[in-house]
Amino acid sequence: MAMNELRLISFWKMSGSGNDFIIIDNRDLSLDVGDLPAFARRICARKISVGADGLFLIEPSASVDFKWQFFNSDGSRGEMCGNGARCVARWAFFNGVTGAKLSFETLAGIIDAEVFADTVKVRLTDPSLLQQNVSLVLDGGKCGLDHIDTGVPHAVCFVESVEAFDVVVTGRQIRQHDYFQPKGTNANFAKVSDLHKMTVRTYERGVEDETLACGTGVVASVLAAAGRNLVDSPVNVTVQSGEILRVYFSRRGNRFEEIYLEGKVKIVYQGMLFEEAYK
């Protein structure tokens, strides 16, 4: 079959501090691949397809620059993704879809972003009220944590050593715990170094494993630490990839607002997806 007879789908691969994503421009709504969750699962599968933590389909919006459909690597729909938002913003600016300042629709609400070369700063929607000192019974005994929704739900545990902690085993138990059903939660394990420095590792719902970074998880961890008066804005957070994400916030009473997430974004490659990659 000649190349011009093949059904090829143009895509971009982006990485936000270790979170990697596939981005497909579907503003003309021409993408025709059938079941979208199945499509996402197949092309996000590592080693047998492109491989990624998630898929973004960029589509038209009547009110802002565009909207997205976001699928986790397991095919589930995601309400929000902080590092994904940064990747999508740089993709849009790089391709001339928008200017350096842009806004787009997500299931969590409107996200504002600004692109500075390879660094992107996004304003997240205001989080839920912080729930502190939630006590869960896990296989290893009781676990105390804080809980907050920063676009998606997050549990935050403060630990003595982030590096030595078994994130996958404990994270999976928290993610699936009855307390967080039916939606489940992401699980973060954090340590505060000083007023402006933290380390965070995250077990992500929808990926069902530890990821190298999680933007909304980093924000949740910073806000949980702020709720305990351990940090003050801005906070530099080292994630598992070794990169640093910066979180800005303000506080009014028991509510957090004006939440910003900033960090570097890499354009990894542009490619053409063959049907063999997702059929």
Backbone as numpy.savetxt, mean C-alpha at the origin, in Angstrom:
# Nx Ny Nz CAx CAy CAz Cx Cy Cz
2.13 -16.91 -35.51 1.29 -15.71 -35.51 2.17 -14.47 -35.51
1.88 -13.52 -36.38 2.66 -12.30 -36.46 2.41 -11.43 -35.24
3.42 -10.60 -34.91 3.32 -9.73 -33.74 2.08 -8.83 -33.81
1.77 -8.34 -35.02 0.64 -7.42 -35.13 -0.71 -8.11 -35.01
-0.70 -9.45 -34.93 -1.94 -10.21 -34.74 -2.14 -10.62 -33.28
-1.11 -10.42 -32.46 -1.20 -10.82 -31.07 -1.96 -9.78 -30.26
-2.66 -10.23 -29.20 -3.33 -9.33 -28.29 -2.35 -8.99 -27.17
-1.72 -7.84 -27.30 -0.72 -7.41 -26.33 -1.28 -6.28 -25.47
-0.94 -6.30 -24.19 -1.39 -5.28 -23.25 -0.17 -4.53 -22.74
-0.14 -3.23 -22.96 0.96 -2.41 -22.46 0.82 -2.23 -20.95
1.94 -2.35 -20.23 1.90 -2.16 -18.79 3.21 -1.54 -18.31
3.17 -1.03 -17.10 4.35 -0.48 -16.43 4.57 -1.21 -15.13
5.82 -1.41 -14.79 6.19 -1.99 -13.49 6.85 -0.89 -12.66
6.32 -0.65 -11.47 6.80 0.41 -10.59 7.09 -0.17 -9.21
8.00 0.48 -8.49 8.31 0.05 -7.13 8.31 1.25 -6.21
7.54 1.18 -5.14 7.51 2.22 -4.12 8.14 1.72 -2.84
9.42 1.96 -2.68 10.15 1.57 -1.46 10.11 0.07 -1.21
9.98 -0.71 -2.27 9.97 -2.17 -2.13 8.62 -2.80 -2.40
7.55 -2.02 -2.38 6.23 -2.48 -2.83 6.20 -2.37 -4.34
5.99 -3.48 -5.04 6.00 -3.41 -6.51 4.60 -3.62 -7.08
4.33 -2.90 -8.18 2.99 -2.87 -8.74 3.04 -2.89 -10.27
1.96 -3.42 -10.84 1.73 -3.37 -12.28 0.68 -2.28 -12.51
0.94 -1.40 -13.47 0.00 -0.32 -13.79 -0.39 -0.44 -15.25
-1.70 -0.46 -15.51 -2.23 -0.53 -16.88 -3.13 0.67 -17.11
-2.86 1.38 -18.21 -3.67 2.55 -18.57 -4.95 2.07 -19.26
-6.05 2.18 -18.55 -7.35 1.75 -19.09 -8.32 2.93 -19.16
-7.78 4.12 -19.45 -8.64 5.30 -19.49 -9.63 5.25 -20.66
-9.32 4.46 -21.70 -10.29 4.30 -22.79 -11.22 3.12 -22.55
-11.07 2.45 -21.38 -11.91 1.32 -20.96 -11.92 0.20 -22.01
-10.78 0.00 -22.66 -10.69 -1.01 -23.72 -10.18 -2.35 -23.23
-9.72 -2.42 -21.99 -9.16 -3.67 -21.48 -10.24 -4.74 -21.45
-9.99 -5.85 -22.11 -10.98 -6.93 -22.22 -10.30 -8.25 -21.90
-10.25 -8.56 -20.59 -9.56 -9.78 -20.16 -10.47 -10.68 -19.34
-11.77 -10.39 -19.34 -12.71 -11.22 -18.59 -12.68 -10.91 -17.10
-12.55 -11.94 -16.30 -12.60 -11.84 -14.85 -11.38 -11.07 -14.33
-11.59 -9.84 -13.84 -10.46 -9.00 -13.42 -9.72 -9.54 -12.19
-10.41 -10.06 -11.16 -9.66 -10.64 -10.05 -8.76 -11.80 -10.49
-9.26 -12.64 -11.38 -8.43 -13.75 -11.88 -7.25 -13.22 -12.69
-7.50 -12.20 -13.50 -6.44 -11.56 -14.28 -5.35 -11.02 -13.35
-5.77 -10.35 -12.28 -4.81 -9.80 -11.32 -3.99 -10.91 -10.67
-4.65 -11.97 -10.24 -3.92 -13.08 -9.61 -2.87 -13.65 -10.54
-3.24 -13.80 -11.79 -2.32 -14.45 -12.74 -1.11 -13.58 -13.06
-1.33 -12.28 -13.32 -0.17 -11.47 -13.72 0.66 -11.04 -12.51
0.09 -11.10 -11.31 0.86 -10.77 -10.11 1.65 -11.97 -9.59
1.42 -13.14 -10.17 2.11 -14.35 -9.71 3.60 -14.26 -10.06
4.43 -14.40 -9.07 5.87 -14.31 -9.29 6.40 -15.58 -9.94
7.41 -15.42 -10.75 8.14 -16.49 -11.45 7.40 -17.05 -12.66
6.05 -16.97 -12.67 5.33 -17.50 -13.83 4.66 -16.40 -14.64
4.69 -15.16 -14.12 4.17 -14.02 -14.88 4.98 -12.79 -14.48
4.41 -11.60 -14.58 5.16 -10.39 -14.27 5.60 -10.39 -12.80
4.65 -10.67 -11.92 4.93 -10.69 -10.49 4.83 -9.31 -9.87
4.00 -9.16 -8.84 3.83 -7.88 -8.17 3.00 -8.05 -6.91
3.03 -7.03 -6.07 2.17 -7.00 -4.88 0.74 -6.61 -5.22
0.55 -5.97 -6.39 -0.80 -5.55 -6.75 -0.86 -5.00 -8.16
-2.09 -4.80 -8.63 -2.38 -4.30 -9.98 -3.26 -3.06 -9.89
-2.90 -2.02 -10.66 -3.73 -0.83 -10.77 -4.20 -0.66 -12.21
-5.51 -0.48 -12.37 -6.08 -0.12 -13.65 -6.48 1.34 -13.56
-5.93 2.19 -14.43 -6.21 3.62 -14.41 -7.39 3.89 -15.33
-8.43 4.51 -14.78 -9.67 4.70 -15.52 -10.16 6.15 -15.40
-11.08 6.58 -16.26 -11.52 7.98 -16.24 -12.36 8.31 -15.01
-12.27 9.59 -14.60 -13.06 10.09 -13.48 -13.80 11.34 -13.93
-15.00 11.53 -13.42 -15.78 12.71 -13.77 -15.42 13.91 -12.92
-14.68 13.70 -11.82 -14.45 14.80 -10.88 -12.98 15.17 -10.67
-12.07 14.20 -10.82 -10.65 14.48 -10.62 -9.86 13.93 -11.81
-8.54 13.84 -11.69 -7.71 13.48 -12.85 -8.01 12.08 -13.39
-8.23 11.14 -12.51 -8.57 9.77 -12.91 -8.99 9.00 -11.67
-9.42 7.78 -11.85 -9.66 6.89 -10.72 -8.94 5.58 -10.98
-8.82 4.77 -9.93 -8.17 3.47 -10.14 -9.07 2.34 -9.70
-8.82 1.18 -10.28 -9.25 -0.10 -9.70 -7.98 -0.75 -9.19
-7.99 -1.14 -7.93 -6.80 -1.73 -7.32 -7.10 -3.15 -6.87
-6.25 -4.07 -7.29 -6.37 -5.47 -6.90 -5.09 -5.91 -6.20
-5.23 -6.55 -5.04 -4.10 -7.18 -4.39 -3.65 -8.38 -5.22
-2.50 -8.93 -4.87 -1.97 -10.04 -5.66 -2.82 -11.30 -5.57
-3.68 -11.39 -4.53 -4.57 -12.55 -4.45 -5.89 -12.33 -5.18
-6.01 -11.19 -5.86 -7.22 -10.89 -6.62 -8.26 -10.11 -5.86
-8.06 -9.92 -4.56 -9.04 -9.14 -3.78 -8.89 -7.66 -4.10
-10.00 -6.93 -3.97 -9.96 -5.49 -4.22 -9.45 -4.78 -2.97
-8.58 -3.81 -3.21 -8.04 -3.03 -2.11 -8.66 -1.64 -2.09
-9.00 -1.16 -0.89 -9.58 0.16 -0.79 -8.54 1.25 -1.04
-7.33 1.01 -0.54 -6.30 2.03 -0.61 -4.93 1.38 -0.52
-3.92 2.06 -1.02 -2.54 1.57 -0.93 -1.63 2.79 -0.99
-0.93 3.07 0.10 -0.11 4.27 0.17 1.04 4.28 -0.81
1.83 3.19 -0.84 2.94 3.13 -1.78 2.44 3.01 -3.22
1.32 2.33 -3.40 0.73 2.26 -4.73 0.28 3.63 -5.22
-0.26 4.44 -4.31 -0.68 5.79 -4.67 0.52 6.61 -5.14
1.65 6.43 -4.48 2.84 7.16 -4.88 3.33 6.69 -6.26
3.27 5.39 -6.50 3.67 4.86 -7.81 2.76 5.36 -8.92
1.46 5.32 -8.68 0.49 5.76 -9.69 0.67 7.25 -9.99
0.95 8.04 -8.96 1.15 9.48 -9.18 2.36 9.74 -10.06
3.47 9.03 -9.80 4.66 9.26 -10.63 4.41 8.77 -12.05
3.71 7.64 -12.18 3.38 7.13 -13.51 2.57 8.17 -14.29
1.59 8.77 -13.65 0.72 9.73 -14.33 1.50 10.97 -14.77
2.37 11.47 -13.89 3.16 12.64 -14.24 4.18 12.31 -15.33
4.85 11.20 -15.20 5.88 10.79 -16.16 5.30 10.63 -17.56
4.06 10.15 -17.63 3.43 9.91 -18.93 2.61 11.09 -19.44
2.67 12.21 -18.73 1.95 13.39 -19.18 0.45 13.32 -19.00
-0.01 12.38 -18.20 -1.45 12.27 -17.92 -1.90 13.44 -17.05
-1.02 13.87 -16.15 -1.31 14.98 -15.24 -0.08 15.85 -15.09
-0.25 16.94 -14.37 0.89 17.74 -13.96 1.51 17.16 -12.70
2.43 17.92 -12.11 3.12 17.44 -10.91 2.19 17.35 -9.71
1.11 18.14 -9.71 0.11 18.05 -8.66 -1.14 17.39 -9.24
-1.67 16.40 -8.57 -2.79 15.65 -9.12 -3.66 15.10 -8.01
-4.87 14.66 -8.41 -5.81 14.04 -7.49 -6.48 12.88 -8.20
-6.76 11.80 -7.46 -7.42 10.66 -8.07 -8.32 9.95 -7.07
-9.29 9.23 -7.62 -10.29 8.53 -6.81 -9.81 7.13 -6.42
-10.06 6.78 -5.17 -9.88 5.41 -4.70 -11.13 5.02 -3.93
-11.25 3.77 -3.55 -12.39 3.35 -2.75 -12.36 3.98 -1.36
-11.19 4.45 -0.94 -11.07 5.09 0.38 -11.36 6.58 0.31
-11.46 7.14 -0.91 -11.70 8.56 -1.07 -10.73 9.19 -2.06
-10.72 10.52 -2.13 -9.85 11.24 -3.05 -8.45 11.37 -2.44
-7.45 11.04 -3.24 -6.06 11.15 -2.82 -5.40 12.28 -3.61
-4.73 13.20 -2.90 -3.95 14.27 -3.52 -2.49 13.88 -3.50
-1.77 14.23 -4.58 -0.36 13.86 -4.67 0.44 14.96 -5.32
1.74 14.95 -5.03 2.66 15.87 -5.69 3.95 15.11 -5.98
4.45 15.29 -7.21 5.63 14.57 -7.67 6.82 15.52 -7.71
7.93 15.10 -7.07 9.19 15.85 -7.10 10.26 14.91 -7.64
10.50 14.93 -8.95 11.46 14.01 -9.59 11.10 12.57 -9.22
11.99 11.85 -8.51 11.70 10.46 -8.18 11.08 10.30 -6.79
10.70 11.41 -6.17 10.05 11.38 -4.86 8.60 11.84 -5.01
7.71 11.15 -4.32 6.28 11.48 -4.40 5.72 11.61 -2.99
4.92 12.65 -2.80 4.25 12.89 -1.51 2.75 12.83 -1.74
2.06 11.99 -0.97 0.61 11.87 -1.11 -0.06 12.23 0.21
-1.24 12.85 0.08 -2.05 13.10 1.26 -3.10 12.01 1.35
-3.11 11.29 2.45 -4.07 10.21 2.65 -5.37 10.77 3.22
-6.43 10.01 3.09 -7.69 10.37 3.72 -7.52 10.30 5.23
-8.34 11.04 5.96 -8.23 11.05 7.42 -8.52 9.66 7.97
-7.74 9.22 8.96 -7.91 7.87 9.50 -9.08 7.78 10.46
-9.39 6.55 10.84 -10.40 6.32 11.87 -9.81 6.69 13.23
-10.63 6.65 14.25 -10.14 6.83 15.61 -9.19 5.69 15.97
-8.13 6.01 16.67 -7.17 5.00 17.11 -7.74 4.21 18.27
-7.75 2.88 18.13 -8.15 1.99 19.23 -6.88 1.46 19.88
-6.69 1.75 21.15 -5.47 1.35 21.84 -5.70 0.17 22.76
-4.61 -0.56 22.98 -4.56 -1.64 23.98 -5.61 -2.72 23.74
-5.73 -3.13 22.49 -6.58 -4.28 22.16 -5.81 -5.54 22.53
-6.44 -6.43 23.26 -5.77 -7.66 23.71 -6.34 -8.86 22.96
-5.47 -9.59 22.26 -5.87 -10.78 21.52 -5.16 -12.00 22.09
-5.82 -13.16 21.99 -5.18 -14.41 22.36 -4.72 -15.09 21.08
-3.40 -15.28 20.97 -2.80 -15.96 19.82 -2.22 -17.29 20.29
-1.68 -18.05 19.36 -1.10 -19.35 19.71 0.00 -19.23 20.75
0.76 -18.12 20.68 1.88 -17.94 21.60 1.49 -17.24 22.89
0.20 -16.98 23.09 -0.26 -16.29 24.28 -0.95 -14.99 23.94
-1.05 -14.09 24.90 -1.74 -12.83 24.68 -0.85 -11.85 23.91
-1.52 -11.02 23.12 -0.82 -10.02 22.32 -1.58 -8.70 22.45
-0.86 -7.65 22.83 -1.48 -6.33 22.92 -1.15 -5.52 21.68
-2.14 -4.80 21.16 -1.89 -4.03 19.95 -2.83 -2.83 19.88
-2.53 -1.93 18.95 -3.40 -0.81 18.63 -3.99 -1.06 17.25
-5.13 -0.42 16.96 -5.81 -0.65 15.69 -6.31 0.67 15.12
-6.07 0.87 13.81 -6.51 2.10 13.15 -6.68 1.83 11.66
-7.63 2.51 11.06 -7.86 2.38 9.61 -7.29 3.61 8.93
-6.26 3.41 8.11 -5.62 4.52 7.39 -5.94 4.44 5.90
-7.15 4.02 5.59 -7.56 3.72 4.22 -7.84 2.24 4.09
-7.08 1.46 4.81 -7.33 0.03 5.04 -7.01 -0.25 6.51
-7.58 -1.32 7.09 -7.37 -1.57 8.52 -5.97 -2.08 8.85
-5.43 -1.58 9.96 -4.09 -1.99 10.40 -4.06 -2.22 11.90
-3.42 -3.31 12.28 -3.07 -3.56 13.68 -1.59 -3.22 13.84
-1.22 -2.66 14.98 0.17 -2.27 15.24 0.61 -2.85 16.57
1.69 -3.64 16.54 2.29 -4.18 17.75 3.68 -3.56 17.92
3.98 -3.09 19.11 5.32 -2.57 19.40 6.16 -3.69 20.00
7.33 -3.94 19.40 8.15 -5.09 19.78 9.55 -4.64 20.15
10.26 -5.49 20.88 11.62 -5.17 21.32 12.60 -5.18 20.16
12.46 -6.17 19.27 13.36 -6.29 18.13 12.55 -6.56 16.87
12.47 -5.59 15.98 11.75 -5.79 14.72 12.47 -6.82 13.86
13.81 -6.76 13.87 14.60 -7.65 13.01 14.41 -9.12 13.38
14.32 -9.43 14.67 14.25 -10.82 15.11 12.83 -11.36 15.18
11.84 -10.50 14.99 10.45 -10.91 15.19 9.96 -11.78 14.04
9.14 -12.81 14.37 8.56 -13.67 13.34 7.30 -13.02 12.80
7.49 -12.16 11.82 6.39 -11.36 11.27 5.34 -12.22 10.58
5.76 -13.24 9.85 4.81 -14.03 9.07 3.90 -14.85 9.98
4.45 -15.56 10.95 3.64 -16.42 11.81 2.67 -15.59 12.65
3.17 -14.58 13.33 2.31 -13.77 14.18 1.39 -12.89 13.34
1.92 -12.36 12.25 1.12 -11.50 11.38 -0.08 -12.23 10.80
0.13 -13.47 10.41 -0.98 -14.25 9.83 -2.06 -14.51 10.87
-1.67 -14.77 12.11 -2.67 -15.00 13.17 -3.49 -13.74 13.44
-2.82 -12.60 13.49 -3.53 -11.34 13.72 -4.43 -11.02 12.54
-3.92 -11.19 11.34 -4.69 -10.89 10.13 -6.00 -11.68 10.08
-5.95 -12.94 10.55 -7.11 -13.83 10.46 -7.92 -13.90 11.75
-7.55 -13.14 12.77 -8.19 -13.25 14.08 -9.67 -12.86 14.00
-10.48 -13.54 14.80 -11.92 -13.28 14.83 -12.25 -11.81 15.14
-11.40 -11.17 15.93 -11.64 -9.79 16.33 -11.78 -8.86 15.12
-11.06 -9.17 14.03 -11.03 -8.29 12.86 -11.93 -8.76 11.71
-12.69 -9.79 11.95 -13.55 -10.30 10.88 -14.77 -9.39 10.71
-15.37 -9.33 9.49 -15.08 -10.22 8.35 -13.99 -9.71 7.41
-13.54 -8.46 7.56 -12.60 -7.89 6.59 -11.16 -8.33 6.84
-10.84 -8.69 8.09 -9.45 -8.97 8.40 -8.68 -7.67 8.56
-7.38 -7.78 8.80 -6.54 -6.59 8.99 -5.14 -6.86 8.50
-4.38 -5.81 8.29 -2.94 -5.92 8.09 -2.29 -5.88 9.46
-1.09 -6.44 9.58 -0.42 -6.48 10.88 0.97 -5.88 10.76
1.25 -4.90 11.63 2.53 -4.20 11.62 3.27 -4.41 12.93
4.59 -4.50 12.83 5.43 -4.71 14.00 6.47 -3.59 14.01
6.43 -2.78 15.06 7.15 -1.51 15.04 8.03 -1.33 16.27
9.09 -0.55 16.07 9.96 -0.14 17.17 10.30 1.33 16.99
10.19 2.09 18.05 10.51 3.52 18.03 11.95 3.72 18.49
12.73 4.45 17.70 14.12 4.75 18.07 14.23 6.10 18.79
13.53 7.10 18.26 13.47 8.40 18.92 12.22 9.12 18.43
12.08 10.40 18.76 10.86 11.14 18.42 10.58 11.21 16.92
11.61 11.00 16.09 11.43 11.16 14.65 11.96 9.97 13.86
12.05 8.81 14.51 12.63 7.66 13.82 11.99 6.36 14.31
11.58 5.52 13.36 10.98 4.22 13.67 11.44 3.17 12.65
11.21 1.91 13.00 11.39 0.79 12.08 10.09 0.00 12.09
9.62 -0.42 10.89 8.35 -1.13 10.78 8.47 -2.26 9.78
7.90 -3.40 10.13 7.71 -4.53 9.19 6.21 -4.85 9.16
5.74 -5.30 7.98 4.29 -5.47 7.79 3.95 -6.80 7.12
2.93 -7.46 7.69 2.28 -8.59 7.05 1.03 -8.04 6.38
0.94 -8.18 5.05 -0.14 -7.52 4.31 -1.28 -8.46 3.95
-2.47 -8.04 4.32 -3.70 -8.68 3.87 -3.78 -8.55 2.35
-4.18 -9.61 1.67 -4.29 -9.55 0.22 -3.06 -10.05 -0.49
-1.89 -9.82 0.11 -0.65 -10.44 -0.36 -0.44 -11.74 0.41
-0.90 -11.73 1.66 -0.83 -12.88 2.59 0.61 -13.29 2.86
1.43 -12.28 3.07 2.84 -12.50 3.37 3.42 -11.17 3.83
4.64 -11.21 4.33 5.34 -9.96 4.60 5.73 -9.31 3.28
5.60 -8.00 3.19 6.07 -7.26 2.03 7.25 -6.39 2.45
7.98 -5.89 1.47 9.17 -5.08 1.78 8.82 -3.69 2.27
7.57 -3.29 2.08 7.11 -1.99 2.57 5.59 -1.97 2.50
4.98 -1.11 3.31 3.53 -0.90 3.25 3.27 0.53 3.69
2.84 1.37 2.77 2.67 2.79 3.07 1.62 3.06 4.13
0.43 2.47 3.96 -0.62 2.70 4.95 -0.26 2.07 6.29
0.55 0.99 6.25 1.00 0.37 7.49 2.02 1.23 8.22
2.90 1.85 7.47 3.85 2.79 8.06 3.11 3.95 8.72
2.11 4.49 8.01 1.32 5.58 8.58 0.60 5.12 9.84
-0.02 3.95 9.80 -0.72 3.43 10.97 0.22 3.28 12.16
1.43 2.78 11.90 2.41 2.58 12.97 2.85 3.90 13.58
3.06 4.90 12.73 3.44 6.23 13.23 2.32 6.82 14.08
1.08 6.71 13.62 -0.03 7.28 14.38 -0.25 6.54 15.70
-0.04 5.23 15.68 -0.15 4.46 16.93 0.93 4.91 17.92
2.14 5.15 17.40 3.23 5.63 18.27 2.93 7.04 18.77
2.37 7.87 17.90 2.00 9.24 18.31 0.92 9.20 19.38
-0.01 8.24 19.25 -1.06 8.09 20.25 -0.52 7.74 21.61
0.68 7.17 21.64 1.35 6.85 22.91 2.38 7.92 23.29
2.37 9.03 22.53 3.30 10.15 22.76 4.76 9.74 22.63
5.03 8.82 21.70 6.40 8.34 21.48 7.09 9.04 20.33
6.31 9.65 19.41 6.90 10.32 18.24 6.17 11.64 17.99
6.82 12.47 17.18 6.22 13.73 16.76 6.54 13.92 15.28
5.66 14.61 14.56 5.80 14.80 13.12 6.97 15.74 12.79
7.74 15.41 11.70 7.63 14.23 10.83 8.41 13.06 11.40
8.10 11.86 10.90 8.78 10.64 11.36 9.35 9.91 10.16
10.63 9.57 10.23 11.28 8.76 9.20 11.20 7.30 9.60
10.65 6.49 8.71 10.40 5.07 9.02 11.21 4.20 8.08
12.06 3.36 8.65 12.81 2.38 7.85 11.97 1.14 7.68
11.80 0.70 6.42 11.00 -0.49 6.12 11.92 -1.63 5.74
11.34 -2.79 5.47 12.13 -4.00 5.27 13.05 -3.93 4.05
12.71 -3.12 3.07 13.57 -2.95 1.89 14.83 -2.17 2.22
14.86 -1.52 3.38 15.98 -0.67 3.75 15.74 0.79 3.41
14.69 1.08 2.66 14.38 2.46 2.30 13.65 3.16 3.44
13.55 4.49 3.31 12.92 5.29 4.36 11.69 6.01 3.80
10.59 5.89 4.51 9.38 6.63 4.21 9.19 7.68 5.29
8.74 8.87 4.87 8.52 9.95 5.84 7.02 10.20 5.99
6.57 10.30 7.23 5.16 10.52 7.53 5.00 11.85 8.26
4.07 12.65 7.78 3.71 13.92 8.42 2.28 13.80 8.93
2.00 14.44 10.05 0.63 14.41 10.58 0.42 15.58 11.52
-0.84 15.91 11.74 -1.21 16.85 12.80 -2.27 16.18 13.66
-2.48 16.74 14.84 -3.38 16.10 15.79 -4.33 17.14 16.37
-5.59 16.79 16.42 -6.60 17.66 17.02 -7.40 16.81 18.01
-7.10 16.99 19.28 -7.75 16.16 20.29 -7.34 14.71 20.12
-8.32 13.83 20.00 -8.00 12.40 19.82 -8.05 11.97 18.36
-8.04 12.94 17.46 -8.07 12.63 16.02 -6.80 13.10 15.33
-6.37 12.31 14.35 -5.24 12.67 13.51 -5.76 13.16 12.15
-5.08 14.15 11.58 -5.48 14.68 10.28 -4.26 15.20 9.53
-4.50 15.66 8.29 -3.41 16.14 7.44 -2.27 15.12 7.39
-2.62 13.91 6.97 -1.66 12.81 6.92 -0.98 12.77 5.55
0.35 12.86 5.56 1.11 12.79 4.31 2.14 11.66 4.39
2.33 11.00 3.25 3.33 9.94 3.12 4.25 10.31 1.97
5.56 10.27 2.21 6.53 10.71 1.21 7.66 9.69 1.09
8.10 9.45 -0.13 9.22 8.55 -0.36 9.54 8.42 -1.83
10.57 7.66 -2.12 11.04 7.50 -3.50 10.21 6.44 -4.23
10.10 6.64 -5.55 9.41 5.70 -6.44 10.33 5.39 -7.60
10.44 4.12 -7.95 11.26 3.71 -9.09 10.38 3.26 -10.25
10.72 3.74 -11.44 10.14 3.18 -12.66 11.03 2.00 -13.03
10.49 0.80 -12.97 11.31 -0.40 -13.19 11.39 -0.73 -14.67
10.24 -0.88 -15.32 10.24 -1.12 -16.76 8.85 -0.96 -17.34
8.80 -0.82 -18.67 7.56 -0.85 -19.43 7.61 -2.09 -20.30
6.47 -2.78 -20.44 6.48 -3.99 -21.24 5.15 -4.24 -21.93
5.12 -5.33 -22.67 3.92 -5.78 -23.34 3.55 -7.15 -22.80
2.34 -7.28 -22.34 1.86 -8.51 -21.73 1.24 -9.40 -22.79
1.77 -10.61 -22.95 1.19 -11.58 -23.87 0.06 -12.34 -23.18
-0.87 -12.87 -23.97 -1.99 -13.63 -23.39 -1.49 -14.80 -22.55
-0.35 -15.37 -22.93 0.20 -16.51 -22.19 0.48 -16.16 -20.74
0.65 -14.88 -20.46 0.98 -14.45 -19.10 -0.22 -14.45 -18.18
-1.43 -14.47 -18.74 -2.61 -14.39 -17.88 -3.72 -15.37 -18.23
-3.54 -16.16 -19.26 -4.57 -17.15 -19.62 -4.37 -18.44 -18.83
